[in-house]
Short mmCIF file of C-alpha atoms in Angstrom, two decimals:
data_model
loop_
_atom_site.label_atom_id
_atom_site.label_comp_id
_atom_site.label_asym_id
_atom_site.label_seq_id
_atom_site.Cartn_x
_atom_site.Cartn_y
_atom_site.Cartn_z
CA ILE A 29 34.99 132.72 206.42
CA SER A 30 37.16 131.98 209.43
CA ARG A 31 35.64 130.33 212.49
CA ARG A 32 36.57 133.28 214.70
CA TYR A 33 34.82 135.74 212.38
CA ARG A 34 31.74 133.50 212.11
CA ASN A 35 31.50 133.18 215.88
CA TRP A 36 31.93 136.93 216.36
CA TYR A 37 29.46 137.71 213.63
CA HIS A 38 26.79 135.34 214.91
CA ARG A 39 27.28 136.41 218.52
CA ASP A 40 26.80 140.08 217.68
CA ARG A 41 24.42 139.78 214.74
CA GLY A 42 22.21 136.80 215.32
CA SER A 43 21.82 133.42 213.64
CA PRO A 44 23.68 132.15 210.56
CA THR A 45 20.52 132.62 208.52
CA ASP A 46 20.69 136.34 209.27
CA TYR A 47 24.20 136.35 207.75
CA ASN A 48 23.00 134.51 204.64
CA ASP A 49 20.06 136.90 204.32
CA ASP A 50 22.46 139.88 204.47
CA VAL A 51 24.57 138.41 201.65
CA SER A 52 21.49 137.63 199.57
CA ASN A 53 20.14 141.11 200.11
CA PHE A 54 23.45 142.62 199.05
CA PHE A 55 23.59 140.71 195.77
CA SER A 56 19.96 141.33 194.97
CA SER A 57 20.16 145.04 195.73
CA LYS A 58 19.32 147.61 193.08
CA LEU A 59 23.03 148.35 192.57
CA LEU A 60 23.54 144.96 190.97
CA GLN A 61 20.34 144.72 188.96
CA PRO A 62 20.89 144.19 185.23
CA SER A 63 18.86 147.26 184.39
CA SER A 64 21.22 149.39 186.51
CA ASP A 65 24.26 147.83 184.84
CA ALA A 66 22.79 148.47 181.39
CA ALA A 67 22.15 152.09 182.30
CA VAL A 68 25.74 152.50 183.48
CA VAL A 69 27.07 150.93 180.27
CA THR A 70 24.79 153.12 178.16
CA ARG A 71 25.91 156.25 180.00
CA SER A 72 29.60 155.28 179.77
CA ALA A 73 29.64 154.37 176.04
CA PRO A 74 30.01 157.99 174.85
CA ILE A 75 32.72 158.54 177.48
CA VAL A 76 34.68 155.48 176.27
CA GLN A 77 34.38 156.68 172.66
CA ASP A 78 35.62 160.11 173.72
CA VAL A 79 38.62 158.58 175.49
CA LEU A 80 39.45 156.40 172.47
CA GLN A 81 39.45 159.47 170.22
CA HIS A 82 42.11 161.10 172.42
CA LEU A 83 44.46 158.13 172.66
CA GLY A 84 47.77 158.40 170.90
CA GLU A 85 47.49 154.74 169.98
CA GLY A 86 45.46 153.41 167.10
CA PHE A 87 42.45 151.38 168.19
CA VAL A 88 40.19 149.35 165.92
CA THR A 89 37.48 146.80 166.57
CA VAL A 90 36.90 144.02 164.08
CA SER A 91 33.58 142.24 163.55
CA PRO A 92 33.37 138.42 163.52
CA LEU A 93 33.21 138.64 159.70
CA GLY A 94 36.62 140.36 159.63
CA HIS A 95 35.57 143.94 158.83
CA ILE A 96 36.68 146.96 160.83
CA ALA A 97 33.69 148.19 162.83
CA GLU A 98 35.27 151.09 164.73
CA ALA A 99 38.50 153.04 164.45
CA ASN A 100 39.72 156.06 166.39
CA ALA A 101 41.45 159.06 164.83
CA ALA A 102 44.93 157.81 165.76
CA ALA A 103 44.25 154.55 163.88
CA HIS A 104 43.78 156.59 160.71
CA THR A 105 46.63 159.01 161.40
CA ILE A 106 49.21 156.27 162.02
CA LEU A 107 48.37 154.68 158.66
CA ASP A 108 48.07 158.03 156.82
CA LYS A 109 44.45 157.32 155.95
CA PRO A 110 41.58 159.83 155.88
CA ILE A 111 39.38 159.76 158.99
CA GLY A 112 36.59 157.21 158.55
CA SER A 113 38.22 155.38 155.63
CA LEU A 114 39.10 152.27 157.68
CA ILE A 115 35.50 151.66 158.79
CA GLY A 116 33.94 148.76 156.90
CA LYS A 117 37.20 147.63 155.27
CA PRO A 118 38.23 144.00 155.62
CA LEU A 119 41.05 143.66 158.14
CA HIS A 120 43.38 142.03 155.61
CA VAL A 121 42.92 145.03 153.26
CA ALA A 122 43.54 147.67 155.95
CA PHE A 123 46.49 145.73 157.43
CA PRO A 124 47.98 143.70 154.57
CA SER A 125 50.30 140.97 155.82
CA ASP A 126 50.99 137.35 155.02
CA SER A 127 49.35 134.63 157.07
CA HIS A 128 52.61 133.82 158.89
CA SER A 129 53.32 137.35 160.10
CA ARG A 130 53.25 138.11 163.81
CA PHE A 131 50.29 140.42 163.22
CA SER A 132 48.22 137.69 161.53
CA ILE A 133 49.11 135.17 164.21
CA ALA A 134 48.16 137.63 166.98
CA CYS A 135 44.79 138.30 165.34
CA ARG A 136 44.06 134.58 164.93
CA GLN A 137 44.95 133.90 168.56
CA ALA A 138 42.70 136.73 169.73
CA ALA A 139 39.82 135.35 167.65
CA ALA A 140 40.04 131.57 168.06
CA PRO A 141 41.37 130.70 171.50
CA ARG A 142 40.33 134.16 172.71
CA ASP A 143 43.77 135.10 174.05
CA ALA A 144 45.33 138.56 174.09
CA THR A 145 48.58 138.58 172.13
CA THR A 146 51.20 141.24 171.43
CA PHE A 147 52.92 141.79 168.11
CA THR A 148 55.56 143.86 166.35
CA ALA A 149 55.25 143.74 162.58
CA TYR A 150 56.47 145.59 159.51
CA PHE A 151 53.86 146.65 156.95
CA THR A 152 55.47 147.25 153.56
CA GLU A 153 52.41 149.06 152.19
CA TYR A 154 52.78 151.76 154.85
CA ASP A 155 56.58 151.46 155.28
CA ARG A 156 55.96 151.32 159.03
CA TRP A 157 56.64 149.11 162.00
CA LEU A 158 53.58 148.70 164.22
CA GLU A 159 53.59 147.33 167.73
CA GLY A 160 50.48 146.48 169.67
CA CYS A 161 48.07 144.00 171.11
CA ALA A 162 45.19 142.02 169.64
CA PHE A 163 42.57 140.83 172.10
CA PRO A 164 39.03 139.42 172.16
CA HIS A 165 36.25 141.99 172.02
CA LEU A 166 32.57 141.03 172.05
CA ASP A 167 32.27 138.46 169.22
CA GLY A 168 35.25 139.80 167.25
CA ILE A 169 38.61 141.25 168.18
CA ALA A 170 40.11 144.63 169.04
CA ILE A 171 43.56 145.83 168.09
CA ALA A 172 45.49 148.60 169.83
CA TYR A 173 48.71 149.66 168.10
CA ARG A 174 51.36 152.35 167.85
CA ASP A 175 53.93 153.37 165.26
CA VAL A 176 57.42 152.25 166.39
CA THR A 177 59.18 152.81 163.07
CA LEU A 178 61.82 155.24 164.40
CA ARG A 179 62.70 153.00 167.35
CA ARG A 180 62.85 149.88 165.17
CA ARG A 181 65.05 151.56 162.54
CA ALA A 182 67.39 152.78 165.30
CA GLN A 183 67.60 149.22 166.69
CA ILE A 184 68.41 147.84 163.24
CA ALA A 185 71.06 150.52 162.64
CA LEU A 186 72.60 149.87 166.05
CA GLY A 187 72.76 146.15 165.27
CA GLU A 188 74.51 146.86 161.96
CA VAL A 189 77.08 149.12 163.69
CA HIS A 190 77.66 146.46 166.34
CA THR A 191 78.26 143.84 163.64
CA ARG A 192 80.74 146.11 161.80
CA LEU A 193 82.58 146.83 165.06
CA GLN A 194 82.89 143.12 165.84
CA LEU A 195 84.20 142.47 162.32
CA CYS A 196 86.75 145.28 162.67
CA MET A 197 87.88 144.06 166.08
CA SER A 198 88.31 140.52 164.82
CA GLN A 199 90.83 141.78 162.21
CA ILE A 200 93.07 143.57 164.74
CA PRO A 201 95.67 141.46 166.56
CA PRO A 202 94.78 140.71 170.21
CA ILE A 203 97.91 142.42 171.52
CA VAL A 204 96.48 145.83 170.67
CA TRP A 205 93.55 145.18 172.99
CA SER A 206 95.75 144.14 175.93
CA THR A 207 96.32 147.19 178.13
CA ASP A 208 96.78 147.93 181.79
CA GLY A 209 94.63 150.23 183.96
CA THR A 210 96.24 153.37 182.47
CA LEU A 211 95.69 152.06 178.94
CA ASN A 212 99.39 151.31 178.42
CA VAL A 213 100.45 148.12 176.64
CA PRO A 214 102.21 145.94 179.21
CA SER A 215 105.64 144.53 178.41
CA MET A 216 105.75 141.45 176.27
#
C-alpha cells in the first residue's frame, strides 16, 4: 500500500491495527467460509452440467485411471456414438491413437506436468479430424474438442491445388509472366 494511502487511511480511520483488523475481518467473513464455498459449488454443479450439455463442443473428463468419467451429448454426437456409451470406456479405446500423436502428447502433458495443451489430430476409426484442448481437471484430465474435418479437408485440397499451380507455372517460360500494367507483354 502506498505511503500516501496509508497516511490518509490512518488519519481518517485510526491506528494501523484498525486497518489490519478490517482486513482480517474481511477474510474471515461468512462470504469466504469453506461451508459457504461448498454450498455455492454444490448449487452450481447442476448448472455447469446443464451448460456442458448445450455446448457444441465435445467435453469429456477422464479419471486418473484413464477411464472416461463424464461426457456431454456433443462428445457422443461428434464421434457418432450413442449417448452414454463413452462413460466408463478407457480413453485409448474411445480415442484410439498412437502414442506419438498430438492427441496422446496433449493428454500426457495435461496429466503429468499439469499443463493445458491444444491438439489437432486425425482419428482413422472415426474418419474425422478433431481439434481441442486437454487440461488438468481434479486428479485426472478434461478434454474439450470439436470436429474440424471439413475445414481440414479444405486446407489439404487447397494445398494440393497450390502445389499443382506451382508445378504448372514452373513449366511455362518466364516471358509469358512478364507483362506491363495493362497486361501486355512488353517489347523484347
